Coordinates of C-alpha atoms and ligand atoms in Angstrom, one line a residue:
Chain A
M1440 CA -0.2 -0.1 -0.4
T1441 CA 0.9 3.2 -0.3
A1442 CA 1.3 5.9 1.5
E1443 CA 2.4 8.6 -0.6
I1444 CA 0.1 11.8 -0.4
D1445 CA -0.3 13.8 -3.7
T1446 CA 2.2 16.5 -4.1
T1447 CA -0.1 19.2 -4.9
A1448 CA -1.0 19.3 -1.7
T1449 CA 0.3 21.7 1.5
P1450 CA -0.2 19.4 4.2
S1451 CA -0.7 22.8 7.5
A1452 CA 0.8 20.2 9.4
A1453 CA 4.3 20.5 7.4
K1454 CA 4.3 23.9 7.1
G1455 CA 7.5 25.5 7.1
P1456 CA 8.6 28.4 9.1
I1457 CA 8.2 30.7 5.8
D1458 CA 4.6 29.5 5.2
R1459 CA 3.8 30.4 8.2
A1460 CA 5.5 34.0 7.6
A1461 CA 3.7 34.2 4.7
G1462 CA 0.5 33.3 5.9
M1463 CA 1.2 36.4 8.8
G1464 CA 2.3 38.5 5.9
R1465 CA -1.0 37.5 4.5
R1466 CA -3.2 38.4 7.6
W1467 CA -1.8 41.5 8.5
L1468 CA -2.8 42.7 5.2
R1469 CA -6.4 41.5 5.3
L1470 CA -6.6 43.8 9.0
R1471 CA -4.7 46.6 6.5
G1472 CA -7.7 46.5 4.4
T1473 CA -10.4 46.3 7.5
L1474 CA -8.6 48.9 8.9
G1475 CA -8.6 51.4 5.8
V1476 CA -12.1 50.7 4.9
L1477 CA -13.6 51.7 9.0
V1478 CA -10.9 55.0 9.2
T1479 CA -13.0 55.7 5.8
Q1480 CA -16.4 55.2 7.1
L1481 CA -15.4 57.1 10.8
V1482 CA -14.5 60.0 8.4
V1483 CA -17.7 59.8 6.1
L1484 CA -19.2 59.7 9.7
A1485 CA -17.3 62.8 10.9
A1486 CA -17.9 64.5 7.6
F1487 CA -21.5 64.2 7.5
L1488 CA -22.1 65.1 11.8
A1489 CA -19.4 68.1 11.3
F1490 CA -22.1 69.0 7.9
W1491 CA -25.3 68.6 9.9
E1492 CA -24.1 70.6 13.0
Y1493 CA -22.7 73.6 10.6
A1494 CA -25.6 73.6 8.6
T1495 CA -28.4 74.0 11.2
G1496 CA -26.3 75.7 13.8
Q1497 CA -26.8 79.0 11.0
N1498 CA -30.9 78.7 11.1
K1499 CA -32.9 78.6 13.5
A1500 CA -35.7 76.8 12.2
A1501 CA -33.1 74.9 10.3
A1502 CA -32.1 73.5 14.0
F1503 CA -35.7 73.1 15.1
M1504 CA -36.5 71.5 11.5
F1505 CA -33.6 69.2 11.5
G1506 CA -32.0 68.6 14.8
S1507 CA -28.3 68.8 15.4
P1508 CA -25.8 66.3 16.2
S1509 CA -25.4 68.3 19.4
A1510 CA -28.8 68.6 20.5
I1511 CA -29.4 64.3 19.5
S1512 CA -26.6 63.5 22.0
K1513 CA -28.1 66.5 24.6
F1514 CA -31.6 64.2 24.6
L1515 CA -29.3 60.8 24.6
S1516 CA -27.4 62.2 27.7
Q1517 CA -30.6 63.1 29.1
M1518 CA -32.4 59.6 28.2
A1519 CA -29.6 57.9 29.4
Y1520 CA -29.6 59.7 32.9
D1521 CA -33.5 59.2 33.5
G1522 CA -33.4 55.6 32.2
S1523 CA -36.1 55.9 29.6
L1524 CA -33.0 55.5 27.4
W1525 CA -32.4 52.1 28.6
R1526 CA -36.0 51.0 29.8
D1527 CA -36.9 51.8 26.1
T1528 CA -34.1 50.0 24.4
Y1529 CA -35.2 47.1 26.8
V1530 CA -38.3 47.1 26.0
T1531 CA -38.2 47.4 22.2
G1532 CA -35.2 45.1 22.4
L1533 CA -37.2 41.9 24.4
E1534 CA -39.9 42.5 21.7
T1535 CA -37.9 41.9 19.0
L1536 CA -35.6 39.0 20.5
L1537 CA -39.3 37.6 21.1
G1538 CA -41.0 37.2 17.4
F1539 CA -37.4 37.0 15.6
F1540 CA -37.0 33.8 18.0
V1541 CA -40.7 32.9 17.6
G1542 CA -40.9 33.8 13.9
N1543 CA -37.7 32.1 13.0
C1544 CA -38.5 28.7 14.2
I1545 CA -41.6 28.4 12.9
G1546 CA -41.3 29.6 9.9
T1547 CA -38.0 27.5 9.7
L1548 CA -39.4 24.2 11.1
I1549 CA -42.2 24.4 7.9
G1550 CA -40.0 25.8 6.0
L1551 CA -37.2 22.7 6.1
S1552 CA -40.3 20.2 6.8
L1553 CA -41.6 20.9 3.6
W1554 CA -39.3 19.4 2.2
Y1555 CA -40.2 16.3 3.6
S1556 CA -43.6 16.2 0.6
R1557 CA -43.3 18.0 -2.7
F1558 CA -46.9 17.4 -3.1
V1559 CA -47.4 19.3 0.7
S1560 CA -44.8 21.7 -0.8
R1561 CA -46.7 22.5 -3.6
V1562 CA -50.4 22.4 -2.0
V1563 CA -49.1 25.9 0.4
E1564 CA -47.0 27.5 -2.2
P1565 CA -49.9 30.0 -3.5
F1566 CA -51.0 30.6 0.4
V1567 CA -47.3 31.4 1.5
I1568 CA -47.1 33.6 -1.4
A1569 CA -50.7 35.3 -0.5
L1570 CA -49.6 35.5 3.2
G1571 CA -46.2 37.1 1.9
S1572 CA -47.7 40.1 0.2
I1573 CA -49.8 41.0 3.2
P1574 CA -48.1 44.0 4.9
I1575 CA -48.1 43.6 8.0
I1576 CA -48.8 47.0 9.7
A1577 CA -52.2 46.3 7.9
L1578 CA -53.2 43.9 10.2
A1579 CA -51.9 45.9 13.1
P1580 CA -55.4 47.1 14.0
I1581 CA -56.2 42.9 14.1
I1582 CA -53.8 42.6 16.4
I1583 CA -54.2 45.0 18.5
I1584 CA -57.9 43.4 18.9
W1585 CA -56.7 39.9 19.8
F1586 CA -53.8 40.4 21.3
G1587 CA -54.5 43.9 23.0
T1588 CA -52.0 46.6 23.4
G1589 CA -49.0 44.8 26.0
L1590 CA -46.3 42.7 25.0
I1591 CA -47.5 40.1 23.4
S1592 CA -49.5 42.3 20.5
K1593 CA -45.8 43.6 20.1
V1594 CA -44.2 40.5 19.3
A1595 CA -46.8 39.3 17.8
M1596 CA -46.2 41.7 14.8
S1597 CA -42.3 41.1 15.0
T1598 CA -43.3 37.1 14.7
L1599 CA -45.5 37.9 11.7
S1600 CA -42.8 40.1 9.9
V1601 CA -40.3 37.4 10.3
V1602 CA -42.5 34.0 9.7
I1603 CA -42.2 34.2 6.0
V1604 CA -38.9 35.1 5.0
A1605 CA -37.8 32.4 7.5
L1606 CA -40.0 29.9 6.0
V1607 CA -39.0 31.0 1.9
T1608 CA -35.1 31.3 3.0
S1609 CA -35.4 27.5 4.8
Y1610 CA -36.9 26.1 2.5
K1611 CA -35.1 27.5 -0.4
G1612 CA -32.4 26.0 1.2
A1613 CA -33.3 22.8 1.8
T1614 CA -35.2 22.3 -1.8
G1615 CA -31.4 23.7 -3.1
V1616 CA -29.5 20.6 -2.3
D1617 CA -28.0 18.9 -4.7
P1618 CA -29.7 15.7 -5.6
D1619 CA -26.3 13.5 -6.2
Q1620 CA -25.9 13.8 -2.4
I1621 CA -28.9 13.0 -1.7
N1622 CA -28.5 9.9 -3.6
L1623 CA -25.1 9.3 -2.4
L1624 CA -26.9 9.0 1.4
R1625 CA -29.3 6.4 -0.2
T1626 CA -26.4 4.7 -1.6
L1627 CA -25.4 4.9 1.9
G1628 CA -28.6 2.9 3.3
A1629 CA -29.7 6.4 4.4
S1630 CA -33.3 6.9 5.8
K1631 CA -34.9 9.5 4.5
F1632 CA -34.9 10.9 8.1
Q1633 CA -31.1 10.5 8.0
I1634 CA -31.1 12.2 4.7
F1635 CA -33.2 15.1 6.6
R1636 CA -31.2 15.3 9.3
K1637 CA -26.9 14.4 8.4
L1638 CA -27.9 16.4 5.0
V1639 CA -30.9 18.9 4.4
V1640 CA -30.6 20.5 7.7
P1641 CA -27.2 21.4 7.4
A1642 CA -26.6 22.1 4.0
S1643 CA -29.8 24.7 4.5
L1644 CA -27.8 26.6 7.3
T1645 CA -26.2 28.7 5.1
D1646 CA -29.3 29.7 3.8
I1647 CA -31.3 30.1 7.2
F1648 CA -28.2 31.9 8.3
A1649 CA -28.6 34.9 5.3
G1650 CA -32.6 34.5 6.8
L1651 CA -32.0 35.2 10.0
K1652 CA -29.4 38.6 9.2
L1653 CA -32.3 39.9 7.3
T1654 CA -35.5 39.6 9.2
V1655 CA -33.1 40.8 13.1
G1656 CA -34.2 44.1 10.6
F1657 CA -37.9 42.9 10.3
A1658 CA -38.7 41.5 13.5
L1659 CA -37.5 45.3 14.9
I1660 CA -39.6 47.1 11.8
G1661 CA -42.4 45.0 13.1
A1662 CA -42.0 45.5 16.7
I1663 CA -41.7 49.5 16.1
V1664 CA -45.0 49.9 14.1
G1665 CA -46.8 47.8 16.8
E1666 CA -45.3 50.3 19.7
F1667 CA -47.0 53.2 17.1
M1668 CA -50.1 51.7 17.1
S1669 CA -50.8 51.7 20.5
S1670 CA -47.9 52.0 23.6
S1671 CA -46.9 52.8 26.7
E1672 CA -43.2 52.5 26.5
G1673 CA -40.3 51.6 24.0
L1674 CA -38.0 53.4 21.5
G1675 CA -41.3 53.2 19.0
H1676 CA -43.2 54.8 21.6
A1677 CA -40.4 57.1 22.2
I1678 CA -40.2 58.6 18.0
F1679 CA -44.1 58.9 18.1
K1680 CA -44.3 61.0 21.2
A1681 CA -41.3 63.5 20.3
G1682 CA -42.8 63.1 17.0
S1683 CA -45.9 64.4 18.3
L1684 CA -45.2 67.0 19.9
Y1685 CA -41.9 68.2 17.4
I1686 CA -39.3 67.8 19.4
I1687 CA -37.1 66.3 16.3
P1688 CA -34.1 66.1 18.3
K1689 CA -35.1 63.4 20.5
V1690 CA -37.2 61.6 17.2
F1691 CA -33.5 61.3 16.3
A1692 CA -31.8 60.5 19.7
A1693 CA -34.6 57.6 20.0
L1694 CA -33.9 56.9 16.5
V1695 CA -30.2 56.8 17.0
A1696 CA -31.1 53.8 19.5
T1697 CA -32.9 52.1 17.4
I1698 CA -30.0 51.7 14.8
A1699 CA -27.4 50.6 17.7
L1700 CA -30.0 47.7 18.6
A1701 CA -30.4 47.1 15.3
L1702 CA -26.3 46.7 14.7
I1703 CA -26.0 44.8 18.1
L1704 CA -28.5 41.9 17.2
T1705 CA -27.2 41.5 13.5
F1706 CA -23.7 41.1 15.4
A1707 CA -25.1 38.4 17.3
V1708 CA -26.7 36.3 14.5
G1709 CA -23.2 36.6 12.7
K1710 CA -21.3 35.7 16.0
I1711 CA -23.7 32.4 16.3
E1712 CA -23.0 31.7 12.9
Q1713 CA -19.5 31.2 13.4
L1714 CA -19.9 29.3 15.7
L1715 CA -21.9 27.0 15.0
M1716 CA -20.8 26.5 11.3
P1717 CA -16.3 26.4 12.0
W1718 CA -16.0 24.7 9.1
R1719 CA -17.1 28.1 6.8
R1720 CA -13.9 29.7 9.1
Q1721 CA -11.3 27.6 7.2
L1722 CA -12.4 28.5 3.6
R1723 CA -11.6 31.8 2.7
Chain B
M373 CA -39.4 -9.9 -6.5
T374 CA -37.2 -12.2 -5.0
E375 CA -35.9 -15.2 -7.3
V376 CA -36.0 -18.1 -5.9
G377 CA -33.3 -19.8 -7.5
G378 CA -30.8 -17.4 -6.0
M379 CA -32.1 -17.6 -2.7
M380 CA -31.1 -21.6 -2.9
Q381 CA -27.8 -20.4 -3.7
F382 CA -27.2 -19.0 -0.3
G383 CA -28.1 -21.8 1.5
P384 CA -25.5 -24.4 3.2
G385 CA -23.5 -26.0 1.0
A386 CA -24.9 -24.7 -2.4
T387 CA -21.8 -23.2 -3.6
T388 CA -20.9 -25.5 -6.5
A389 CA -21.1 -22.1 -9.2
P390 CA -20.3 -19.2 -7.0
V391 CA -23.2 -16.8 -7.7
P392 CA -21.6 -13.7 -9.6
P393 CA -22.2 -10.4 -6.9
L394 CA -24.1 -8.6 -10.7
V395 CA -26.1 -10.3 -13.1
V396 CA -27.8 -7.4 -15.7
E397 CA -30.1 -9.4 -18.3
H398 CA -32.1 -7.2 -20.9
V399 CA -32.0 -3.8 -19.3
A400 CA -33.5 -0.8 -21.2
K401 CA -34.4 2.8 -19.8
S402 CA -35.3 5.8 -21.2
Y403 CA -36.5 8.9 -20.1
E404 CA -39.4 11.1 -20.1
L405 CA -39.3 14.6 -21.5
D406 CA -41.4 17.4 -20.3
G407 CA -43.5 17.3 -23.7
G408 CA -44.3 14.1 -23.4
R409 CA -41.4 12.6 -25.7
T410 CA -39.5 9.7 -24.5
V411 CA -35.7 9.1 -24.9
P412 CA -34.4 5.5 -25.6
V413 CA -31.1 5.6 -23.1
I414 CA -30.4 1.9 -22.7
G415 CA -31.8 0.1 -25.7
D416 CA -30.9 -3.8 -24.4
L417 CA -27.9 -4.2 -22.3
S418 CA -26.3 -7.8 -20.0
L419 CA -23.4 -8.2 -18.0
T420 CA -22.3 -9.6 -15.7
L421 CA -19.8 -8.6 -13.3
G422 CA -17.8 -12.0 -11.2
E423 CA -16.1 -11.7 -8.0
G424 CA -13.0 -10.1 -7.7
E425 CA -13.5 -9.0 -11.4
I426 CA -13.0 -5.3 -12.3
V427 CA -15.1 -4.6 -15.1
S428 CA -14.8 -0.8 -17.5
I429 CA -17.0 0.4 -19.3
V430 CA -16.1 2.7 -21.7
G431 CA -18.7 4.7 -24.6
P432 CA -19.6 8.2 -26.0
S433 CA -20.3 10.6 -23.8
G434 CA -24.2 11.1 -23.1
C435 CA -24.8 7.0 -24.6
G436 CA -25.9 6.6 -20.7
K437 CA -23.3 5.2 -18.9
T438 CA -23.9 7.3 -15.5
T439 CA -27.9 6.4 -16.4
L440 CA -26.8 2.8 -16.5
L441 CA -24.8 3.5 -12.7
N442 CA -28.0 5.1 -11.4
T443 CA -30.3 1.9 -12.7
L444 CA -27.7 -0.8 -11.2
C445 CA -28.0 0.7 -7.7
G446 CA -31.4 1.4 -7.2
L447 CA -31.6 5.1 -7.8
L448 CA -33.3 4.4 -11.3
A449 CA -36.4 2.1 -12.2
P450 CA -35.6 0.1 -15.3
D451 CA -38.0 0.2 -17.7
A452 CA -36.8 -3.6 -18.9
G453 CA -34.6 -6.3 -17.5
R454 CA -33.4 -7.7 -14.4
I455 CA -30.9 -7.1 -12.3
R456 CA -29.6 -9.1 -10.2
W457 CA -27.2 -9.0 -7.4
H458 CA -25.8 -11.7 -5.5
G459 CA -28.3 -13.8 -7.8
R460 CA -31.4 -11.6 -6.4
E461 CA -33.7 -8.5 -7.6
V462 CA -33.5 -6.3 -4.8
A463 CA -36.5 -3.1 -4.2
G464 CA -34.6 0.0 -3.4
Q465 CA -30.5 -0.3 -2.9
P466 CA -28.7 -2.8 -3.3
Q467 CA -26.5 -3.4 -0.1
N468 CA -22.6 -3.5 0.5
V469 CA -22.6 -1.9 -2.5
G470 CA -20.2 0.8 -3.1
Y471 CA -21.4 4.2 -4.9
M472 CA -18.7 7.1 -6.0
L473 CA -18.9 9.6 -8.6
Q474 CA -16.9 12.3 -10.2
K475 CA -18.1 14.8 -7.3
D476 CA -16.4 13.9 -4.4
L477 CA -20.0 15.3 -2.7
L478 CA -18.5 15.6 0.6
L479 CA -19.9 17.4 3.2
P480 CA -18.4 20.7 3.9
W481 CA -19.8 20.9 7.5
R482 CA -17.7 17.5 7.7
T483 CA -14.2 17.0 8.9
A484 CA -12.5 13.7 6.2
L485 CA -12.8 11.5 9.8
G486 CA -16.7 12.4 9.3
N487 CA -17.5 12.2 5.7
T488 CA -15.9 8.8 6.2
M489 CA -18.1 7.7 9.0
L490 CA -21.3 9.2 7.6
G491 CA -22.3 5.2 6.1
L492 CA -20.5 3.6 10.2
E493 CA -22.8 6.1 11.6
I494 CA -26.4 5.5 9.0
R495 CA -26.0 1.9 9.7
G496 CA -25.2 2.6 13.0
V497 CA -21.8 1.1 13.7
P498 CA -21.1 2.3 17.4
A499 CA -18.9 5.8 16.9
A500 CA -15.9 4.8 19.0
Q501 CA -15.6 1.9 16.5
A502 CA -16.7 3.8 13.1
E503 CA -13.3 5.9 14.0
D504 CA -10.8 3.4 14.2
R505 CA -12.1 1.8 11.3
C506 CA -11.9 5.3 9.7
R507 CA -9.2 6.4 10.7
A508 CA -7.2 3.0 9.8
M509 CA -8.5 3.3 6.0
L510 CA -7.7 7.3 6.1
D511 CA -4.2 5.9 7.0
Q512 CA -3.8 3.2 4.0
L513 CA -4.9 5.6 1.2
G514 CA -2.3 8.2 2.1
L515 CA -4.1 10.7 4.5
H516 CA -2.4 9.8 7.7
G517 CA -2.5 13.6 9.4
F518 CA -5.5 15.0 7.7
A519 CA -8.4 13.2 9.9
D520 CA -9.2 16.1 11.4
H521 CA -9.1 18.4 8.3
Y522 CA -12.4 20.2 6.6
P523 CA -12.6 19.4 2.3
S524 CA -12.2 23.1 1.8
T525 CA -8.8 23.1 3.3
L526 CA -7.6 19.5 0.7
S527 CA -6.6 19.5 -2.7
G528 CA -8.6 17.7 -5.5
G529 CA -6.6 15.1 -4.9
M530 CA -7.0 13.8 -1.8
R531 CA -10.6 14.9 -2.0
Q532 CA -11.0 12.1 -3.9
R533 CA -8.6 10.1 -1.4
V534 CA -11.6 10.9 1.5
A535 CA -14.3 9.8 -0.8
L536 CA -12.7 6.1 -1.9
A537 CA -12.0 5.4 1.9
R538 CA -15.9 6.4 2.8
T539 CA -17.0 4.1 0.2
L540 CA -14.5 1.7 1.2
V541 CA -14.8 1.4 5.0
N542 CA -18.2 -0.2 4.3
E543 CA -16.5 -2.9 2.6
P544 CA -19.0 -3.0 -0.6
D545 CA -18.5 -6.4 -2.5
V546 CA -19.2 -4.2 -5.1
L547 CA -17.9 -0.8 -6.2
L548 CA -19.9 1.3 -8.9
L549 CA -17.4 3.8 -10.0
D550 CA -19.1 6.6 -12.4
E551 CA -15.7 8.6 -14.1
P552 CA -14.3 8.5 -10.0
F553 CA -11.0 10.5 -11.2
A554 CA -12.0 12.2 -14.4
A555 CA -11.6 15.7 -12.7
L556 CA -7.8 14.4 -11.5
D557 CA -4.5 15.8 -12.5
F558 CA -2.2 12.8 -14.1
Q559 CA -0.1 12.0 -11.2
S560 CA -2.9 12.4 -8.7
K561 CA -4.9 9.6 -11.0
L562 CA -2.2 7.3 -11.2
L563 CA -1.4 7.0 -7.5
I564 CA -5.6 6.7 -6.7
E565 CA -6.1 3.7 -9.3
N566 CA -3.0 2.4 -8.2
D567 CA -4.5 2.4 -4.5
T568 CA -8.5 1.5 -6.2
V569 CA -6.9 -1.5 -7.6
D570 CA -4.5 -2.9 -4.8
L571 CA -7.7 -2.5 -2.2
V572 CA -9.9 -3.8 -4.5
R573 CA -8.2 -6.9 -5.5
K574 CA -6.7 -7.4 -1.7
G575 CA -10.8 -7.5 -0.8
R576 CA -11.9 -9.8 -3.4
R577 CA -13.8 -7.0 -3.7
S578 CA -15.1 -6.7 -7.5
L579 CA -15.5 -3.1 -9.4
L580 CA -17.6 -1.5 -12.5
L581 CA -16.0 1.2 -13.8
I582 CA -16.8 4.2 -15.7
T583 CA -14.6 6.2 -17.3
H584 CA -14.3 8.0 -20.7
D585 CA -10.2 7.6 -20.3
L586 CA -8.8 4.8 -22.5
E587 CA -5.8 4.2 -21.0
E588 CA -7.5 3.9 -17.5
A589 CA -10.1 1.6 -18.4
V590 CA -7.1 -1.2 -20.5
S591 CA -5.0 -0.5 -17.3
L592 CA -7.1 -1.6 -14.3
A593 CA -9.9 -3.8 -15.9
D594 CA -9.7 -7.6 -16.1
R595 CA -12.2 -6.7 -19.3
V596 CA -13.4 -3.8 -21.0
I597 CA -17.0 -3.2 -22.1
V598 CA -17.4 -0.8 -25.0
L599 CA -21.0 1.2 -25.8
S600 CA -22.6 2.2 -28.9
K601 CA -24.3 5.4 -29.1
R602 CA -27.7 5.9 -27.5
P603 CA -29.6 4.0 -27.8
T604 CA -27.0 2.5 -25.7
Q605 CA -25.8 -1.4 -26.6
I606 CA -22.4 -3.7 -26.0
K607 CA -20.4 -2.8 -28.8
A608 CA -17.8 -4.8 -28.0
V609 CA -16.1 -6.7 -25.1
Y610 CA -12.1 -7.3 -24.9
D611 CA -10.6 -9.6 -22.1
I612 CA -8.1 -7.8 -21.6
A613 CA -4.9 -10.3 -20.8
L614 CA -1.5 -8.6 -20.0
G615 CA -0.1 -11.1 -18.4
A616 CA 1.5 -8.5 -16.0
D617 CA 1.4 -7.8 -12.4
R618 CA -1.9 -6.3 -12.4
R619 CA -2.0 -4.3 -9.3
D620 CA 0.6 -1.7 -10.7
V621 CA -1.8 -0.2 -12.9
I622 CA 2.2 2.6 -13.8
S623 CA 3.8 -0.6 -15.0
V624 CA 1.1 -2.1 -17.2
R625 CA 0.8 0.4 -19.4
Q626 CA 4.3 -0.4 -20.6
A627 CA 3.1 -4.2 -21.6
P628 CA 3.2 -5.2 -24.6
G629 CA -0.2 -5.6 -25.9
F630 CA -1.6 -2.3 -23.7
S631 CA -1.6 0.3 -26.9
D632 CA -2.9 -2.5 -29.2
Y633 CA -5.9 -2.8 -26.6
V634 CA -6.5 0.9 -26.6
R635 CA -6.0 2.0 -30.3
S636 CA -8.9 -1.2 -30.9
I637 CA -10.9 0.5 -28.5
W638 CA -10.6 3.5 -29.9
A639 CA -11.7 2.9 -33.0
D640 CA -14.9 0.7 -32.1
L641 CA -15.4 4.2 -30.3
D642 CA -15.7 6.3 -34.0
V643 CA -14.9 9.2 -32.6
V644 CA -15.9 11.6 -35.3
L645 CA -12.9 14.9 -35.3
Q646 CA -15.0 17.8 -36.9
Ligands
ADP1136 N1 -33.7 13.3 -15.6 C1 -32.9 13.0 -17.3 N2 -33.7 13.5 -17.8 C2 -33.6 13.3 -18.9 N3 -32.8 13.0 -19.9 C3 -31.7 12.7 -19.1 C4 -31.6 12.4 -18.0 N4 -30.7 12.2 -17.3 C5 -29.6 11.9 -18.6 N5 -30.6 12.3 -19.7 C6 -30.0 12.4 -21.3 O1 -29.8 11.1 -21.2 C7 -28.2 10.5 -22.0 C8 -27.3 10.2 -21.1 O2 -26.9 10.5 -19.9 P1 -26.0 9.9 -19.2 O3 -26.5 8.3 -18.7 O4 -25.6 10.8 -18.3 O5 -24.7 10.0 -20.4 P2 -23.0 9.5 -19.8 O6 -23.0 9.5 -18.7 O7 -22.6 8.0 -20.5 O8 -22.3 10.5 -20.3 C9 -27.7 12.4 -22.5 O9 -28.6 12.2 -23.6 C10 -29.1 13.0 -21.1 O10 -29.4 14.2 -21.9
MG1137 MG1 -21.7 10.7 -16.8

């Protein structure tokens, strides 16, 4: 039996110091690239804020209409000081997370299990398209009648804005599995359930996570729209109230908190993706 | 569906004439197109694969070689004819048959070891025992030290070796390989061909190898079957008598008579050059 291995391959275990140095060099280049992007982004943001501050500083009416970075930060620190910033962010964050979780669980479960039966998925398809085309804001009044004005109705709004997207992306992932790969498992004697568990589910993870990243925003929109309709707390409530009182910098202050929330949630999903799909880190 | 005569052969002491692992009798297969038109792909095909025998199948591209292989291992149903594994017609997938394609079909989320363990896992072999067997198989195929690598970090040749390990670790009686080495560079190809033949002959396994590489077909096989264009039939059969050590596919290529076989088969294929 030969113990030879392909000469074309470079086992990393046998990498020499030169290879390792080259690897470090490449990593440094990549880091420098990321750093360059980050610095440019900060410069653009700073320039935008400076222009905003300058333009609204010249004109009282403009300051009233558009707020200004300094006024926004004043409101932010005031809201942080009186605790409403944390309270509102917590409430909206909780609604978003719950809606995101419930919507994705239900949607992904249905989407994946539709793989099982071509018949059922064909029956269900037009209904899914019909449900997906309903603007969720149109459902808000009914949701409030059904679920009241508390947490549950916002979670329901958030769930509804997530569930169809999750269903469609996970179904797309499940049906996109290479039929040759399914055949291979069949020749290895796999049952339909084994094919589902060992092949279809992990193969769909890439699409499922694409859906998760997309639905972070949708879940947040659902929660905020719910708060707009009727609420006593949350960032949507803060935005709505400040807006109706014409306190525009405060509207922007609550928006900044909303954006921060979206960024944190998206970042968290990305981290979970890396944890759950370690093989993707070795690509590149 | 069970063939009674075939069953008898499994009885104790009934081993006068060993039952060939695979007998194909008058198999036909056509595809139904969307417009309702049917395209006959396999016309009428019979062949026998004996125990420990290596048979290569060559034929013009699109003549139905892959269709034949998928039909044999129960992924497609034949329109007519009989396929008997160890004397029996089986519904669904036959047992103890290894199947490998040009695409390595490795699961990217499993390491080389994890991919190799797939078949044993499916059959419920205890994990520790499966892992030992798989590590040994990977070592045998020159992949020592790569068991914990993900496929994305392996070269094409090594990935195909992992695919071979995944096939062989289940100890199949019969291997059905569909152009398994076609995507590899010449050197990797010779090495993996050599290892394949060695393991197949040592284990007294049978191998049905589809290939478009005529030198590969002749250097590996005991018999080469040439197929005609669609609807495909057997056009010619060559018993390869090269005398040399048939476990060394590299020296076989130097044996007298080798290039005569290749030339005759090439002529049979009747390739029209534009
Ligand atoms: N699923 C299918 N439906 C319809 N036609 C097919 C299908 N698969 C293969 N064919 C046709 O059958 C013929 C034989 O295909 P194949 O078995 O892949 O040939 P080979 O492997 O010899 O190149 C080709 O003409 C191909 O277009
Ligand atoms: Mg083919």
